[in-house]
Amino acid sequence: MVSKTDDIPASVPNCNPVDLAREGEIANSKDTSKTALKDPCACGHRGDTAVMNGVAGHDQAEEAVSKQDSSADAEDDNEQEVIVIQDTGFTVKIQAPGTEPFDLQVSPQEMVQEIHQVLMDREDTCHRTCFSLQLDGNVLDNFAELKSIEGLQEGSLLKVVEEPYTIREARIHVRHIRDLLKSLDPSDAYNGVDCNSLSFLSVFTDGDLGDTGKRKKKGNELEQIDCTPPEHILPGSKEHPLVPLQPQNKDWKPMQCLKVLTMSGWNPPPGNRKMHGDLMYLYIVTVEDRHVSITASTRGFYLNQSTTYTFNPKPANPSFLSHSLVELLSQISAAFKKNFTALQKKRVQRHPFERIATPFQVYSWTAPQTDHAMDCVRAEDAYTSRLGYEEHIPGQTRDWNEELQTTRELSRKNLPERLLRERAIFKVHSDFAAAATRGAMAVIDGNVMAINPGEETRMQMFIWNNIFFSLGFDVRDHYRELGGDAAAHAAPTNDLNGVRAYSAVDVEGLYTLGTVVVDYRGYRVTAQSIIPGILEREQEQSVIYGSIDFGKTVVSHPKYLELLEKTSRPLKVQHHAVLNEKDTAVELFSSVECKGIIGNDGRHYILDLLRTFPPDLNFLPVEGEELAPESKKLGFPRQHRHRLACLRQELIEAFVEHRYLLFMKMAALQLMQQKANKDKTAALHDTSTADAESESKPQALETSEKVPDGMPTSPTSSESTLTPDDSEATTMSEKSAPENQEAPADLKSANTNGTHEPSAAEKQNGGCDSLLKDPKSQEVVLNACKAVGSISNTSFDIRFNPDIFSPGVRFTDDSTDDIQKQKQLLKDAAAFLVSCQIPSFVKDCLDHSSLPMDGATMTEALHQRGINVRYLGTVLEFVDNMPAKAQIEHIYRIGISELITRCAKHIFKTYLQGVELSALSAAVSHFLNCLLSSFSDAVAHLPADELVSRRKSRKRRNRVPGGGDNTTWASLTPSELWKNVNSEAQSYYHFSLQCESADQAVEKYGLQKLTLLREISIKTGVQILIKEYNFDSRHKPAFTEEDILNIFPVVKHVNPKASDAFHFFQSGQAKVQQGFLKEGCELINEALNLFNNVYGAMHVEICACLRLLARLNYIMGDHPEALSNQQKAVLMSERVLGIEHPNTIQEYMHLSLYCFANGHLSTALKLLYRARYLMLVVCGEDHPEMALLDSNIGLVLHGVMEYDLSLRFLENALAINSKYHGPRSLKVALSHHLVARVYESKAEFRSALQHEKEGYTIYKNQVGEAHEKTKESSEYLKYLTQQAVALQRTMNEIYKNGSNASIMPLKFTAPSMASVLEQLNIINGIIFIPLSQKDLENLKAEVQRRQLMQNSGKIEEQQASQLELDDKLPVDD
């Protein structure tokens, strides 16, 4: 697939014109075949999984040689050669001992090591780990790229040669065998280790999908479908079971190959045996109950004569010496041989996405009761506590700081280099996050010695595996002025947001620390990489920029000013001067807390970025300061727990964007007035117009130069904060361009050079140097600048001073005006949040362009608009006072449950700190009983036997942080807990809940206890036993301590981005929205390759990419391909986001549609039922999305002639649509029509007529008589009337003539699959585009017309004509 690079410039605004010439040449050199890794080769080594192939897709990536690449022409030629070389994959033959030679397809950039990985994964060679590959007798270097090996070409024979073992190799071998034995066992996923996570898709598809594609059973599809859903899935069902959340996967009942495989107690071998080559001893019990002792020696594995109590290392007779443990075990145990073979067959049949590790650990909040089996590797891991011995290299810890910073320093001149760099950054970050999480848990579990053991536990700090850990408490009254412990708890997350922002700007030469924030067992732990040399020096000497005492003493440094100046524009930070203790002015480009330290490695580090963004004045009462009326009206400013409340980056961006549009409008308006005045005086009309034109251009140009980067407008600006999901919304500036037609051309240029330096902007605009010659235009710009609060008088540039209102910071006298301006700007931003962003969030919910289903998706939706969760109470009040509240009731309900569970989480945090480890499960179950159970006197069961040893004095109690009186938790009662929840809601969210118990909350707000349980478990990291809980019993509590299985950490970290891939993805989306499907599809495919290159095979963004790709495949008529891509998207969503995440539910719905289109009817139904069940658990039945789901289910059931069932679902969909879209909406009309069709199939014409008439009336009122929908409906009404009359005649005939009546045969038709599919497409917002050229032209014209309408704000009047299709071009919603 040749990438259409030449099409990109249209949608990549900051492309230098120079590059475009090159683009063409490059594109031409790409006709070489592109199938290097795409063809699945015989060995299940599927290129598209990029599992073993770190470099899979690397070759495809290269072809899009960088857009921004402005390197010298000399490079071009070799760039082209590179592309040609890299496109050609080739096949080699591999010969392993005891197997037939087989072919393996490889690509030239792969390393030899990757062939090793493939062999260790293949069914027939998976039991070998210690071997070398040889070509003509020469051993290949593991880390050599294939293209660098002499004589390696198409058809070469590589021999697998067994090598002698070392201790390390023997350990790796045993580990690998254990992994193979456990490959189908989900316990690692339940326990949240090694980046395993759950996936249940295969349970519902029964292998219908994917490569097998061919149906196993032929014959009439309809007879074999059992369509009845389980009772709890039917509309209106009151029971919500938990057990179906994790259906039984028959593959998981593992075939037992061995009873025990563990290290022998005779390890390590004594000296005399070492000299015979003994490396270690294993103890094994076979399924037949034979106990054997095995020696791992340099030559392989053999049976020895030791028993449990006597050591006899001599080889047994026969000793079965084998190079691989599997070969040895197969000889001594028939059951092992049979089961191991079967197990490996199953293992390789699983979809690769079910077994690849995810980049970050995903935890499951429910798990079944599993038997605890012996496991030598797990035991060994626990003993060595894996103290940074990653990859079995005992004694070597990783230098995290060095790795994190070195990857940042990698070159990024062209695309291949940037990909390599981003891949390295991403990999190190995910490893660091995993190590930091393990370390934080070890610290809280009391497994790590503090570096200051003499101090009290709250003040202790730890170092483990080269990572520094500190607890989130206010030590040494550091935060006393700012809110004590509450501030100390908020500071780490603020700091992390700062680190995210600076990492995203990515300025060369400026370094941030690796930062991970872990909440575990009620404690907040911050993990940071260590600056070289910082531990040897006092902080006072180290800090050469910023302040260590909140601004009393401040220092600055020219190098830091230079580096931070580069970040100040994208982060909107104003350059300002503050006074130090000697009253001299010190210049800063950041807040005073931001410290600069030069490490021993000579790098410039910045840390303590907690005030990167300006303070939120709505939550920061300051004496003598009045807020804007919009804020005051809502009762702001409000007192907050701490004084560190700051605005989100998204809000700053939106605010600046809003001001920019205001600025352009004002300038354009004034220019037009000037032009009008000129027109009166000018003699020649023409010249004057030309004049005015030339005037407005320089003005816009100058502004465009100074547009701060990173605006969400330019889809390519590298700091763009959009995520793949929200980028579908067209960017703001395009939607709300000013009405007058004077400025848009310039506006565009203004937005696009977000990331350019001025020179480039000037070039793009024709190198006009004479900016603002005309004094009148200067005045216009000056007025506009003043009005919007720009810091410059000649251009638009809004920045914030993060130190305003910081206690202890003093400014110079000459900056008083400036400070006043800054204060006003902060008040405006705070007012903008409550007067613009909150209403716009609610409006998006009202018109269903934002559809949160649970707490997490709601939080995400708020964050995208820059609204902090502390505004949740304000948002809920706003919703509550809406006239159309009924239409966003779901938002209110999700908001309330989020509010309750967050309050409970705050209380739970302090509650847990007082619990000692032995009582943890009892305490957690007691808390959940108080929160959710209807049993009013929940009494805690103190673990009696374990609390006998009351001699506390003897215990070393200061090991675990905290540790108060250890049984106070037991005295909590439900009424007390709910009282606390109410007061927390009042004090933190300023919202009055007025619920005295769980039952009252459920009653008053229509909540579900199961949903609340899910939310609180996810937020606190609690894992509970999956069984049916009786919340409503008044006689016994719902939870016992046996129900609490585990408590996991909740981890926040930086998510490094794949910027190039993301730009391709966005350009692809833009193409699709303009109707260029094929080009869009190619760009998205390209993005997918690049994403795979950076993230590996599993990532949220790859999931979005696959979903869009599947949708495009479907629209372009390639149903099997759509199915295959969507299957991957579902698996990935389950693995990366969680099995019941709202995104996963959506993916299931899309997959069922493609299944139906491919003729897998029963699978389509199973998937829809699964989606409905998940939705019931996550948010209950009353949600607008449920209407879509039920319409889908109803249609499929109609298709398989289950009319009564179909009606239950369709009528429920009708009811929900009427509630959430209003009874006159087109969605409701369509619902009526679907119901009418089922009644027609049942021959109940009267009911059918009634519904179709309803639909007809809506169409007639909304879109008028002439519209095709209205006509279709009226035709259908005529047809129904005829059928009804015919039926009546026949009935009369029967009454009159009795049995000898001549009966006209009536036409009862089962709906055709095609008609059902057509309706499915309509309700899912997919329209097929008849792809004749003329139609395409019309479509594009239509799209442009719509965009114009949107711009001019006329869309409201026209809403009606948008019809059922929701003006959906086939873009994913």
PDB file of C-alpha atoms in Angstrom, residues 761-937:
ATOM      1  CA  ALA A 761       5.030  32.728   9.062  1.00  0.00           C
ATOM      2  CA  GLU A 762       6.320  35.636   7.053  1.00  0.00           C
ATOM      3  CA  LYS A 763       7.535  33.349   4.332  1.00  0.00           C
ATOM      4  CA  GLN A 764       4.196  31.686   4.121  1.00  0.00           C
ATOM      5  CA  ASN A 765       2.468  34.970   3.773  1.00  0.00           C
ATOM      6  CA  GLY A 766       4.649  36.106   0.959  1.00  0.00           C
ATOM      7  CA  GLY A 767       7.469  37.673   2.963  1.00  0.00           C
ATOM      8  CA  CYS A 768       5.675  40.927   3.648  1.00  0.00           C
ATOM      9  CA  ASP A 769       8.042  43.008   5.765  1.00  0.00           C
ATOM     10  CA  SER A 770       6.098  46.204   5.851  1.00  0.00           C
ATOM     11  CA  LEU A 771       3.819  45.155   8.664  1.00  0.00           C
ATOM     12  CA  LEU A 772       1.377  47.693   9.973  1.00  0.00           C
ATOM     13  CA  LYS A 773       2.613  50.666   7.983  1.00  0.00           C
ATOM     14  CA  ASP A 774      -0.763  52.323   8.279  1.00  0.00           C
ATOM     15  CA  PRO A 775      -1.155  54.153  11.623  1.00  0.00           C
ATOM     16  CA  LYS A 776      -4.906  53.598  11.509  1.00  0.00           C
ATOM     17  CA  SER A 777      -4.518  49.830  11.425  1.00  0.00           C
ATOM     18  CA  GLN A 778      -2.008  50.080  14.253  1.00  0.00           C
ATOM     19  CA  GLU A 779      -4.598  51.850  16.316  1.00  0.00           C
ATOM     20  CA  VAL A 780      -7.167  49.185  15.509  1.00  0.00           C
ATOM     21  CA  VAL A 781      -4.824  46.434  16.664  1.00  0.00           C
ATOM     22  CA  LEU A 782      -3.886  48.384  19.769  1.00  0.00           C
ATOM     23  CA  ASN A 783      -7.547  48.802  20.761  1.00  0.00           C
ATOM     24  CA  ALA A 784      -8.272  45.134  20.152  1.00  0.00           C
ATOM     25  CA  CYS A 785      -5.185  44.110  22.163  1.00  0.00           C
ATOM     26  CA  LYS A 786      -6.241  46.246  25.097  1.00  0.00           C
ATOM     27  CA  ALA A 787      -9.774  44.923  25.005  1.00  0.00           C
ATOM     28  CA  VAL A 788      -8.757  41.272  25.213  1.00  0.00           C
ATOM     29  CA  GLY A 789      -5.939  41.722  27.730  1.00  0.00           C
ATOM     30  CA  SER A 790      -3.011  40.893  25.453  1.00  0.00           C
ATOM     31  CA  ILE A 791       0.424  41.514  26.992  1.00  0.00           C
ATOM     32  CA  SER A 792       1.671  43.087  23.758  1.00  0.00           C
ATOM     33  CA  ASN A 793       0.240  46.192  22.104  1.00  0.00           C
ATOM     34  CA  THR A 794       1.029  45.192  18.554  1.00  0.00           C
ATOM     35  CA  SER A 795      -0.107  41.595  18.470  1.00  0.00           C
ATOM     36  CA  PHE A 796      -2.337  39.083  20.192  1.00  0.00           C
ATOM     37  CA  ASP A 797      -0.444  37.346  22.991  1.00  0.00           C
ATOM     38  CA  ILE A 798      -2.145  36.277  26.196  1.00  0.00           C
ATOM     39  CA  ARG A 799      -0.056  34.863  29.045  1.00  0.00           C
ATOM     40  CA  PHE A 800      -0.553  34.276  32.730  1.00  0.00           C
ATOM     41  CA  ASN A 801       1.663  35.063  35.674  1.00  0.00           C
ATOM     42  CA  PRO A 802       1.498  31.953  37.893  1.00  0.00           C
ATOM     43  CA  ASP A 803       2.788  33.816  40.966  1.00  0.00           C
ATOM     44  CA  ILE A 804      -0.151  36.198  41.333  1.00  0.00           C
ATOM     45  CA  PHE A 805      -1.812  35.634  44.735  1.00  0.00           C
ATOM     46  CA  SER A 806       0.978  33.301  45.904  1.00  0.00           C
ATOM     47  CA  PRO A 807       1.557  34.007  49.607  1.00  0.00           C
ATOM     48  CA  GLY A 808       5.033  35.398  50.221  1.00  0.00           C
ATOM     49  CA  VAL A 809       5.725  36.514  46.641  1.00  0.00           C
ATOM     50  CA  ARG A 810       6.355  40.257  46.146  1.00  0.00           C
ATOM     51  CA  PHE A 811       6.491  42.099  42.838  1.00  0.00           C
ATOM     52  CA  THR A 812       8.459  45.187  41.820  1.00  0.00           C
ATOM     53  CA  ASP A 813       6.795  48.602  42.128  1.00  0.00           C
ATOM     54  CA  ASP A 814       6.993  49.449  38.462  1.00  0.00           C
ATOM     55  CA  SER A 815       4.951  46.394  37.523  1.00  0.00           C
ATOM     56  CA  THR A 816       1.797  47.429  39.419  1.00  0.00           C
ATOM     57  CA  ASP A 817      -0.213  48.055  36.232  1.00  0.00           C
ATOM     58  CA  ASP A 818       0.878  44.798  34.800  1.00  0.00           C
ATOM     59  CA  ILE A 819      -0.079  42.942  37.968  1.00  0.00           C
ATOM     60  CA  GLN A 820      -3.543  44.549  37.911  1.00  0.00           C
ATOM     61  CA  LYS A 821      -3.966  43.366  34.315  1.00  0.00           C
ATOM     62  CA  GLN A 822      -2.887  39.874  35.298  1.00  0.00           C
ATOM     63  CA  LYS A 823      -5.305  39.794  38.221  1.00  0.00           C
ATOM     64  CA  GLN A 824      -8.119  40.848  35.893  1.00  0.00           C
ATOM     65  CA  LEU A 825      -7.130  38.127  33.417  1.00  0.00           C
ATOM     66  CA  LEU A 826      -7.280  35.487  36.156  1.00  0.00           C
ATOM     67  CA  LYS A 827     -10.733  36.692  37.209  1.00  0.00           C
ATOM     68  CA  ASP A 828     -11.858  36.592  33.585  1.00  0.00           C
ATOM     69  CA  ALA A 829     -10.540  33.049  33.179  1.00  0.00           C
ATOM     70  CA  ALA A 830     -12.329  31.933  36.347  1.00  0.00           C
ATOM     71  CA  ALA A 831     -15.533  33.567  35.095  1.00  0.00           C
ATOM     72  CA  PHE A 832     -15.040  31.983  31.648  1.00  0.00           C
ATOM     73  CA  LEU A 833     -14.984  28.557  33.290  1.00  0.00           C
ATOM     74  CA  VAL A 834     -18.359  28.986  34.975  1.00  0.00           C
ATOM     75  CA  SER A 835     -20.074  31.133  32.353  1.00  0.00           C
ATOM     76  CA  CYS A 836     -18.859  29.409  29.156  1.00  0.00           C
ATOM     77  CA  GLN A 837     -17.279  26.016  29.761  1.00  0.00           C
ATOM     78  CA  ILE A 838     -19.819  24.531  32.171  1.00  0.00           C
ATOM     79  CA  PRO A 839     -22.814  25.594  30.022  1.00  0.00           C
ATOM     80  CA  SER A 840     -21.066  24.304  26.903  1.00  0.00           C
ATOM     81  CA  PHE A 841     -20.450  20.947  28.612  1.00  0.00           C
ATOM     82  CA  VAL A 842     -24.124  20.720  29.546  1.00  0.00           C
ATOM     83  CA  LYS A 843     -25.158  21.745  26.027  1.00  0.00           C
ATOM     84  CA  ASP A 844     -22.982  18.988  24.559  1.00  0.00           C
ATOM     85  CA  CYS A 845     -24.700  16.534  26.882  1.00  0.00           C
ATOM     86  CA  LEU A 846     -28.089  17.878  25.842  1.00  0.00           C
ATOM     87  CA  ASP A 847     -27.475  17.406  22.147  1.00  0.00           C
ATOM     88  CA  HIS A 848     -25.817  14.054  22.915  1.00  0.00           C
ATOM     89  CA  SER A 849     -22.496  14.927  21.306  1.00  0.00           C
ATOM     90  CA  SER A 850     -20.983  14.028  24.672  1.00  0.00           C
ATOM     91  CA  LEU A 851     -22.303  10.796  26.168  1.00  0.00           C
ATOM     92  CA  PRO A 852     -20.586   9.909  29.442  1.00  0.00           C
ATOM     93  CA  MET A 853     -21.675   6.553  30.863  1.00  0.00           C
ATOM     94  CA  ASP A 854     -19.757   6.339  34.106  1.00  0.00           C
ATOM     95  CA  GLY A 855     -17.650   8.418  36.468  1.00  0.00           C
ATOM     96  CA  ALA A 856     -14.439   8.021  34.487  1.00  0.00           C
ATOM     97  CA  THR A 857     -15.923   9.074  31.144  1.00  0.00           C
ATOM     98  CA  MET A 858     -17.716  11.978  32.805  1.00  0.00           C
ATOM     99  CA  THR A 859     -14.494  13.173  34.442  1.00  0.00           C
ATOM    100  CA  GLU A 860     -12.767  12.908  31.081  1.00  0.00           C
ATOM    101  CA  ALA A 861     -15.505  14.956  29.383  1.00  0.00           C
ATOM    102  CA  LEU A 862     -15.203  17.661  32.061  1.00  0.00           C
ATOM    103  CA  HIS A 863     -11.416  17.697  31.794  1.00  0.00           C
ATOM    104  CA  GLN A 864     -11.537  18.058  28.016  1.00  0.00           C
ATOM    105  CA  ARG A 865     -13.339  21.339  28.555  1.00  0.00           C
ATOM    106  CA  GLY A 866     -10.920  22.384  31.285  1.00  0.00           C
ATOM    107  CA  ILE A 867     -13.415  21.930  34.120  1.00  0.00           C
ATOM    108  CA  ASN A 868     -11.867  20.556  37.323  1.00  0.00           C
ATOM    109  CA  VAL A 869     -13.802  17.882  39.207  1.00  0.00           C
ATOM    110  CA  ARG A 870     -14.066  20.216  42.210  1.00  0.00           C
ATOM    111  CA  TYR A 871     -16.727  22.003  40.096  1.00  0.00           C
ATOM    112  CA  LEU A 872     -18.861  18.844  40.079  1.00  0.00           C
ATOM    113  CA  GLY A 873     -21.320  20.342  42.561  1.00  0.00           C
ATOM    114  CA  THR A 874     -21.655  23.474  40.434  1.00  0.00           C
ATOM    115  CA  VAL A 875     -22.211  21.397  37.291  1.00  0.00           C
ATOM    116  CA  LEU A 876     -24.892  19.335  39.054  1.00  0.00           C
ATOM    117  CA  GLU A 877     -26.693  22.455  40.258  1.00  0.00           C
ATOM    118  CA  PHE A 878     -26.553  23.876  36.757  1.00  0.00           C
ATOM    119  CA  VAL A 879     -28.112  20.667  35.382  1.00  0.00           C
ATOM    120  CA  ASP A 880     -30.691  20.614  38.148  1.00  0.00           C
ATOM    121  CA  ASN A 881     -31.897  24.108  37.256  1.00  0.00           C
ATOM    122  CA  MET A 882     -32.184  23.423  33.526  1.00  0.00           C
ATOM    123  CA  PRO A 883     -35.688  23.567  32.063  1.00  0.00           C
ATOM    124  CA  ALA A 884     -34.787  20.489  29.995  1.00  0.00           C
ATOM    125  CA  LYS A 885     -33.497  18.558  32.994  1.00  0.00           C
ATOM    126  CA  ALA A 886     -35.418  15.417  32.024  1.00  0.00           C
ATOM    127  CA  GLN A 887     -33.364  15.174  28.858  1.00  0.00           C
ATOM    128  CA  ILE A 888     -30.075  15.066  30.748  1.00  0.00           C
ATOM    129  CA  GLU A 889     -31.224  13.104  33.738  1.00  0.00           C
ATOM    130  CA  HIS A 890     -28.549  10.511  33.004  1.00  0.00           C
ATOM    131  CA  ILE A 891     -25.843  13.164  33.427  1.00  0.00           C
ATOM    132  CA  TYR A 892     -27.313  14.197  36.761  1.00  0.00           C
ATOM    133  CA  ARG A 893     -27.410  10.605  37.953  1.00  0.00           C
ATOM    134  CA  ILE A 894     -23.852   9.802  36.860  1.00  0.00           C
ATOM    135  CA  GLY A 895     -22.707  13.072  38.465  1.00  0.00           C
ATOM    136  CA  ILE A 896     -24.377  12.256  41.765  1.00  0.00           C
ATOM    137  CA  SER A 897     -22.918   8.759  41.899  1.00  0.00           C
ATOM    138  CA  GLU A 898     -19.490  10.205  41.055  1.00  0.00           C
ATOM    139  CA  LEU A 899     -19.894  12.763  43.823  1.00  0.00           C
ATOM    140  CA  ILE A 900     -20.939  10.162  46.399  1.00  0.00           C
ATOM    141  CA  THR A 901     -18.145   7.745  45.512  1.00  0.00           C
ATOM    142  CA  ARG A 902     -15.514  10.487  45.499  1.00  0.00           C
ATOM    143  CA  CYS A 903     -16.614  11.664  48.944  1.00  0.00           C
ATOM    144  CA  ALA A 904     -16.519   8.058  50.128  1.00  0.00           C
ATOM    145  CA  LYS A 905     -13.035   7.715  48.645  1.00  0.00           C
ATOM    146  CA  HIS A 906     -11.798  10.769  50.601  1.00  0.00           C
ATOM    147  CA  ILE A 907     -13.155   9.255  53.819  1.00  0.00           C
ATOM    148  CA  PHE A 908     -11.852   5.783  52.969  1.00  0.00           C
ATOM    149  CA  LYS A 909      -8.350   7.178  52.520  1.00  0.00           C
ATOM    150  CA  THR A 910      -8.021   8.400  56.114  1.00  0.00           C
ATOM    151  CA  TYR A 911     -10.012   5.377  57.372  1.00  0.00           C
ATOM    152  CA  LEU A 912      -7.474   2.954  55.921  1.00  0.00           C
ATOM    153  CA  GLN A 913      -4.474   4.770  57.366  1.00  0.00           C
ATOM    154  CA  GLY A 914      -5.511   3.614  60.815  1.00  0.00           C
ATOM    155  CA  VAL A 915      -5.821  -0.063  59.918  1.00  0.00           C
ATOM    156  CA  GLU A 916      -3.025  -2.527  60.471  1.00  0.00           C
ATOM    157  CA  LEU A 917      -2.298  -5.070  57.771  1.00  0.00           C
ATOM    158  CA  SER A 918      -3.787  -8.072  59.565  1.00  0.00           C
ATOM    159  CA  ALA A 919      -7.207  -6.419  59.715  1.00  0.00           C
ATOM    160  CA  LEU A 920      -7.258  -4.983  56.207  1.00  0.00           C
ATOM    161  CA  SER A 921      -9.882  -7.243  54.622  1.00  0.00           C
ATOM    162  CA  ALA A 922     -12.137  -6.958  57.664  1.00  0.00           C
ATOM    163  CA  ALA A 923     -11.845  -3.156  57.613  1.00  0.00           C
ATOM    164  CA  VAL A 924     -12.537  -2.839  53.884  1.00  0.00           C
ATOM    165  CA  SER A 925     -15.579  -5.133  54.016  1.00  0.00           C
ATOM    166  CA  HIS A 926     -16.869  -3.206  57.047  1.00  0.00           C
ATOM    167  CA  PHE A 927     -16.517   0.090  55.163  1.00  0.00           C
ATOM    168  CA  LEU A 928     -18.370  -1.268  52.119  1.00  0.00           C
ATOM    169  CA  ASN A 929     -21.138  -2.591  54.381  1.00  0.00           C
ATOM    170  CA  CYS A 930     -21.546   0.818  55.989  1.00  0.00           C
ATOM    171  CA  LEU A 931     -21.594   2.468  52.583  1.00  0.00           C
ATOM    172  CA  LEU A 932     -23.845   0.143  50.588  1.00  0.00           C
ATOM    173  CA  SER A 933     -25.590  -2.473  52.702  1.00  0.00           C
ATOM    174  CA  SER A 934     -29.169  -1.937  53.923  1.00  0.00           C
ATOM    175  CA  PHE A 935     -28.312  -3.783  57.130  1.00  0.00           C
ATOM    176  CA  SER A 936     -28.399  -0.919  59.599  1.00  0.00           C
ATOM    177  CA  ASP A 937     -26.163  -2.111  62.420  1.00  0.00           C
TER     178      ASP A 937
END
